[in-house]
PDB file of C-alpha atoms and ligand atoms in Angstrom:
ATOM      1  CA  MET A   1       0.000   0.000   0.000  1.00 59.00           C
ATOM      2  CA  SER A   2       1.442   3.383  -0.966  1.00 63.00           C
ATOM      3  CA  ILE A   3       2.008   5.956   1.747  1.00 75.00           C
ATOM      4  CA  GLN A   4      -0.958   8.225   2.263  1.00 83.00           C
ATOM      5  CA  ASP A   5       0.433  11.189   4.193  1.00 91.00           C
ATOM      6  CA  PRO A   6       4.240  11.481   3.980  1.00 92.00           C
ATOM      7  CA  ASN A   7       4.309  13.559   7.170  1.00 95.00           C
ATOM      8  CA  CYS A   8       2.352  11.044   9.253  1.00 97.00           C
ATOM      9  CA  ILE A   9       4.275   8.687  11.534  1.00 98.00           C
ATOM     10  CA  PHE A  10       1.469   6.105  11.575  1.00 98.00           C
ATOM     11  CA  CYS A  11       1.238   6.141   7.758  1.00 97.00           C
ATOM     12  CA  LYS A  12       4.966   5.402   7.757  1.00 97.00           C
ATOM     13  CA  ILE A  13       4.460   2.534  10.219  1.00 98.00           C
ATOM     14  CA  VAL A  14       1.645   1.096   8.079  1.00 97.00           C
ATOM     15  CA  ALA A  15       3.897   1.354   5.001  1.00 96.00           C
ATOM     16  CA  GLY A  16       6.798  -0.331   6.832  1.00 96.00           C
ATOM     17  CA  GLN A  17       8.991   2.764   6.549  1.00 96.00           C
ATOM     18  CA  ILE A  18       9.219   2.982  10.351  1.00 97.00           C
ATOM     19  CA  PRO A  19       9.596  -0.304  12.252  1.00 98.00           C
ATOM     20  CA  SER A  20       6.881  -1.461  14.609  1.00 98.00           C
ATOM     21  CA  ARG A  21       5.966  -4.574  16.566  1.00 98.00           C
ATOM     22  CA  LYS A  22       3.031  -5.705  14.487  1.00 98.00           C
ATOM     23  CA  VAL A  23       0.013  -7.272  16.176  1.00 98.00           C
ATOM     24  CA  TYR A  24      -2.313  -7.610  13.181  1.00 98.00           C
ATOM     25  CA  GLU A  25      -2.717  -6.553   9.566  1.00 98.00           C
ATOM     26  CA  ASP A  26      -5.345  -6.938   6.875  1.00 98.00           C
ATOM     27  CA  ASP A  27      -6.253  -4.894   3.802  1.00 98.00           C
ATOM     28  CA  ASP A  28      -7.808  -2.070   5.822  1.00 98.00           C
ATOM     29  CA  LEU A  29      -6.504  -2.249   9.384  1.00 98.00           C
ATOM     30  CA  PHE A  30      -3.123  -2.367  11.104  1.00 98.00           C
ATOM     31  CA  ALA A  31      -2.314  -2.948  14.786  1.00 98.00           C
ATOM     32  CA  PHE A  32       1.023  -2.574  16.567  1.00 99.00           C
ATOM     33  CA  HIS A  33       2.408  -2.302  20.085  1.00 98.00           C
ATOM     34  CA  ASP A  34       2.598   1.162  21.612  1.00 98.00           C
ATOM     35  CA  ILE A  35       6.202   2.286  22.007  1.00 98.00           C
ATOM     36  CA  ALA A  36       5.507   3.642  25.512  1.00 98.00           C
ATOM     37  CA  PRO A  37       3.026   1.225  27.084  1.00 98.00           C
ATOM     38  CA  TRP A  38       0.771   2.252  29.954  1.00 98.00           C
ATOM     39  CA  ALA A  39      -0.278  -1.303  30.739  1.00 98.00           C
ATOM     40  CA  PRO A  40       1.049  -4.872  30.415  1.00 98.00           C
ATOM     41  CA  VAL A  41      -0.888  -5.077  27.137  1.00 98.00           C
ATOM     42  CA  HIS A  42      -0.955  -1.835  25.119  1.00 98.00           C
ATOM     43  CA  PHE A  43      -1.349  -1.767  21.391  1.00 99.00           C
ATOM     44  CA  LEU A  44      -2.806   0.612  18.836  1.00 99.00           C
ATOM     45  CA  MET A  45      -5.283  -0.152  16.059  1.00 99.00           C
ATOM     46  CA  VAL A  46      -5.357   2.147  13.033  1.00 98.00           C
ATOM     47  CA  PRO A  47      -7.183   2.237   9.734  1.00 98.00           C
ATOM     48  CA  LYS A  48      -4.616   2.136   6.935  1.00 98.00           C
ATOM     49  CA  LEU A  49      -6.473   5.048   5.409  1.00 97.00           C
ATOM     50  CA  HIS A  50      -5.136   8.366   6.707  1.00 97.00           C
ATOM     51  CA  ILE A  51      -8.104   9.700   8.664  1.00 97.00           C
ATOM     52  CA  PRO A  52      -6.796  12.400  11.038  1.00 98.00           C
ATOM     53  CA  SER A  53      -9.293  11.811  13.856  1.00 98.00           C
ATOM     54  CA  MET A  54     -12.795  10.630  14.692  1.00 98.00           C
ATOM     55  CA  THR A  55     -14.130  14.028  13.647  1.00 98.00           C
ATOM     56  CA  GLN A  56     -13.329  13.276   9.988  1.00 98.00           C
ATOM     57  CA  LEU A  57     -15.354  10.053   9.953  1.00 98.00           C
ATOM     58  CA  THR A  58     -18.198   9.861   7.437  1.00 98.00           C
ATOM     59  CA  PRO A  59     -20.840   7.200   6.741  1.00 98.00           C
ATOM     60  CA  GLU A  60     -18.388   5.703   4.216  1.00 97.00           C
ATOM     61  CA  HIS A  61     -16.236   4.627   7.159  1.00 98.00           C
ATOM     62  CA  GLU A  62     -19.022   2.787   8.963  1.00 98.00           C
ATOM     63  CA  ARG A  63     -17.910  -0.688   7.944  1.00 98.00           C
ATOM     64  CA  LEU A  64     -14.225   0.065   8.547  1.00 98.00           C
ATOM     65  CA  MET A  65     -14.839   1.310  12.072  1.00 98.00           C
ATOM     66  CA  GLY A  66     -17.272  -1.494  12.767  1.00 98.00           C
ATOM     67  CA  ARG A  67     -14.620  -3.999  11.776  1.00 98.00           C
ATOM     68  CA  LEU A  68     -12.083  -2.285  14.022  1.00 98.00           C
ATOM     69  CA  MET A  69     -14.434  -2.437  17.007  1.00 98.00           C
ATOM     70  CA  LEU A  70     -15.239  -6.111  16.440  1.00 98.00           C
ATOM     71  CA  LEU A  71     -11.566  -6.983  16.057  1.00 98.00           C
ATOM     72  CA  ALA A  72     -10.486  -5.163  19.241  1.00 98.00           C
ATOM     73  CA  PRO A  73     -11.692  -7.762  21.798  1.00 98.00           C
ATOM     74  CA  ARG A  74     -10.267 -10.631  19.751  1.00 98.00           C
ATOM     75  CA  LEU A  75      -6.815  -9.038  19.526  1.00 98.00           C
ATOM     76  CA  ALA A  76      -6.959  -7.983  23.196  1.00 98.00           C
ATOM     77  CA  MET A  77      -7.418 -11.616  24.246  1.00 98.00           C
ATOM     78  CA  GLU A  78      -4.756 -12.829  21.799  1.00 98.00           C
ATOM     79  CA  GLN A  79      -2.305 -10.297  23.242  1.00 98.00           C
ATOM     80  CA  GLY A  80      -2.815 -11.511  26.801  1.00 98.00           C
ATOM     81  CA  CYS A  81      -5.683  -9.547  28.295  1.00 98.00           C
ATOM     82  CA  ASN A  82      -7.609 -11.641  30.794  1.00 98.00           C
ATOM     83  CA  PRO A  83     -11.176 -12.719  30.063  1.00 98.00           C
ATOM     84  CA  TYR A  84     -14.188 -10.543  30.872  1.00 98.00           C
ATOM     85  CA  PRO A  85     -15.529  -9.804  33.456  1.00 98.00           C
ATOM     86  CA  ASP A  86     -12.584 -10.039  35.861  1.00 97.00           C
ATOM     87  CA  GLY A  87     -10.086  -9.140  33.163  1.00 98.00           C
ATOM     88  CA  GLY A  88     -11.073  -7.027  30.186  1.00 98.00           C
ATOM     89  CA  PHE A  89      -9.402  -4.050  28.602  1.00 98.00           C
ATOM     90  CA  ARG A  90      -9.655  -0.287  28.107  1.00 98.00           C
ATOM     91  CA  LEU A  91     -10.268   1.187  24.689  1.00 98.00           C
ATOM     92  CA  VAL A  92      -9.314   4.866  24.227  1.00 98.00           C
ATOM     93  CA  CYS A  93      -9.560   7.080  21.164  1.00 98.00           C
ATOM     94  CA  ASN A  94      -8.043  10.467  21.933  1.00 98.00           C
ATOM     95  CA  THR A  95      -9.458  13.095  19.593  1.00 98.00           C
ATOM     96  CA  GLY A  96      -7.963  16.559  19.126  1.00 98.00           C
ATOM     97  CA  THR A  97      -5.506  18.418  21.309  1.00 97.00           C
ATOM     98  CA  GLU A  98      -7.896  18.869  24.209  1.00 98.00           C
ATOM     99  CA  GLY A  99      -8.770  15.193  23.866  1.00 98.00           C
ATOM    100  CA  GLY A 100      -5.108  14.282  24.362  1.00 98.00           C
ATOM    101  CA  GLN A 101      -4.391  13.315  20.742  1.00 98.00           C
ATOM    102  CA  GLU A 102      -0.721  13.598  19.815  1.00 98.00           C
ATOM    103  CA  VAL A 103      -0.607  11.629  16.572  1.00 98.00           C
ATOM    104  CA  HIS A 104      -3.154  12.875  14.061  1.00 98.00           C
ATOM    105  CA  HIS A 105      -3.940   9.569  12.370  1.00 98.00           C
ATOM    106  CA  LEU A 106      -7.034   8.002  13.904  1.00 98.00           C
ATOM    107  CA  HIS A 107      -6.012   5.275  16.343  1.00 98.00           C
ATOM    108  CA  VAL A 108      -7.553   3.317  19.154  1.00 98.00           C
ATOM    109  CA  HIS A 109      -5.511   2.347  22.199  1.00 98.00           C
ATOM    110  CA  ILE A 110      -6.220  -1.085  23.649  1.00 98.00           C
ATOM    111  CA  MET A 111      -4.838  -1.476  27.151  1.00 98.00           C
ATOM    112  CA  GLY A 112      -5.204  -4.347  29.547  1.00 98.00           C
ATOM    113  CA  GLY A 113      -3.580  -6.909  31.763  1.00 98.00           C
ATOM    114  CA  PRO A 114      -3.145  -7.180  35.524  1.00 97.00           C
ATOM    115  CA  ARG A 115      -3.078  -3.954  37.537  1.00 97.00           C
ATOM    116  CA  PRO A 116      -1.385  -1.781  38.652  1.00 96.00           C
ATOM    117  CA  TRP A 117      -0.654  -0.149  35.312  1.00 97.00           C
ATOM    118  CA  VAL A 118       2.015   2.472  34.638  1.00 96.00           C
ATOM    119  CA  ARG A 119      -0.774   4.980  33.898  1.00 94.00           C
ATOM    120  CA  GLY A 120      -4.488   5.032  33.277  1.00 87.00           C
TER     121      GLY A 120
HETATM  122  P1  LIG B 201      -2.240   9.750  21.283  1.00 89.45           P
HETATM  123  O1  LIG B 201      -1.829  10.611  22.431  1.00 89.45           O
HETATM  124  O2  LIG B 201      -3.583   9.106  21.497  1.00 89.45           O
HETATM  125  O3  LIG B 201      -2.132  10.464  19.955  1.00 89.45           O
HETATM  126  O4  LIG B 201      -1.260   8.537  21.298  1.00 89.45           O
HETATM  127  C1  LIG B 201      -0.189   8.365  20.447  1.00 89.45           C
HETATM  128  C2  LIG B 201       0.505   7.101  20.903  1.00 89.45           C
HETATM  129  O5  LIG B 201       1.405   6.712  19.897  1.00 89.45           O
HETATM  130  C3  LIG B 201       1.303   7.257  22.196  1.00 89.45           C
HETATM  131  O6  LIG B 201       0.818   6.341  23.168  1.00 89.45           O
HETATM  132  C4  LIG B 201       2.734   6.931  21.767  1.00 89.45           C
HETATM  133  O7  LIG B 201       3.454   6.209  22.740  1.00 89.45           O
HETATM  134  C5  LIG B 201       2.504   6.107  20.525  1.00 89.45           C
HETATM  135  N1  LIG B 201       3.604   6.141  19.555  1.00 89.45           N
HETATM  136  C6  LIG B 201       4.248   7.224  19.052  1.00 89.45           C
HETATM  137  N2  LIG B 201       5.194   6.853  18.181  1.00 89.45           N
HETATM  138  C7  LIG B 201       5.144   5.500  18.114  1.00 89.45           C
HETATM  139  C8  LIG B 201       5.874   4.515  17.384  1.00 89.45           C
HETATM  140  N3  LIG B 201       6.862   4.848  16.546  1.00 89.45           N
HETATM  141  N4  LIG B 201       5.564   3.212  17.577  1.00 89.45           N
HETATM  142  C9  LIG B 201       4.582   2.864  18.416  1.00 89.45           C
HETATM  143  N5  LIG B 201       3.849   3.737  19.132  1.00 89.45           N
HETATM  144  C10 LIG B 201       4.126   5.043  18.988  1.00 89.45           C
END
């Protein structure tokens, strides 16, 4: 897949131009471990498409985002999160500067594993 936004670090990760610890990949979605984990399990899920944030989502993205949400619990368990209800995971999608977003390529954090966590 050709790079979508040459200034975007997550586009570069998706394109393999910046190394990452890959968790999952298909035609539309990519998941990789966060470089600064808050929890024993902490990975990011991104659409390969460069969508800056949730605020740019349109009805065209409904299936893409639905797939991401359905994939999240499966990958969380595969990565070592403990089963619901005693285990589980946290899913975070920071949006905009006041929402704590630092990388402006839509991504969902999946965090889990035994507490205490580093943060969160
Ligand atoms: P956010 O504040 O929601 O935009 O989160 C961006 C996340 O990307 C942070 O948790 C960073 O640790 C993570 N991050 C930044 N650069 C990389 C990278 N090269 N590989 C993996 N994770 C990264």
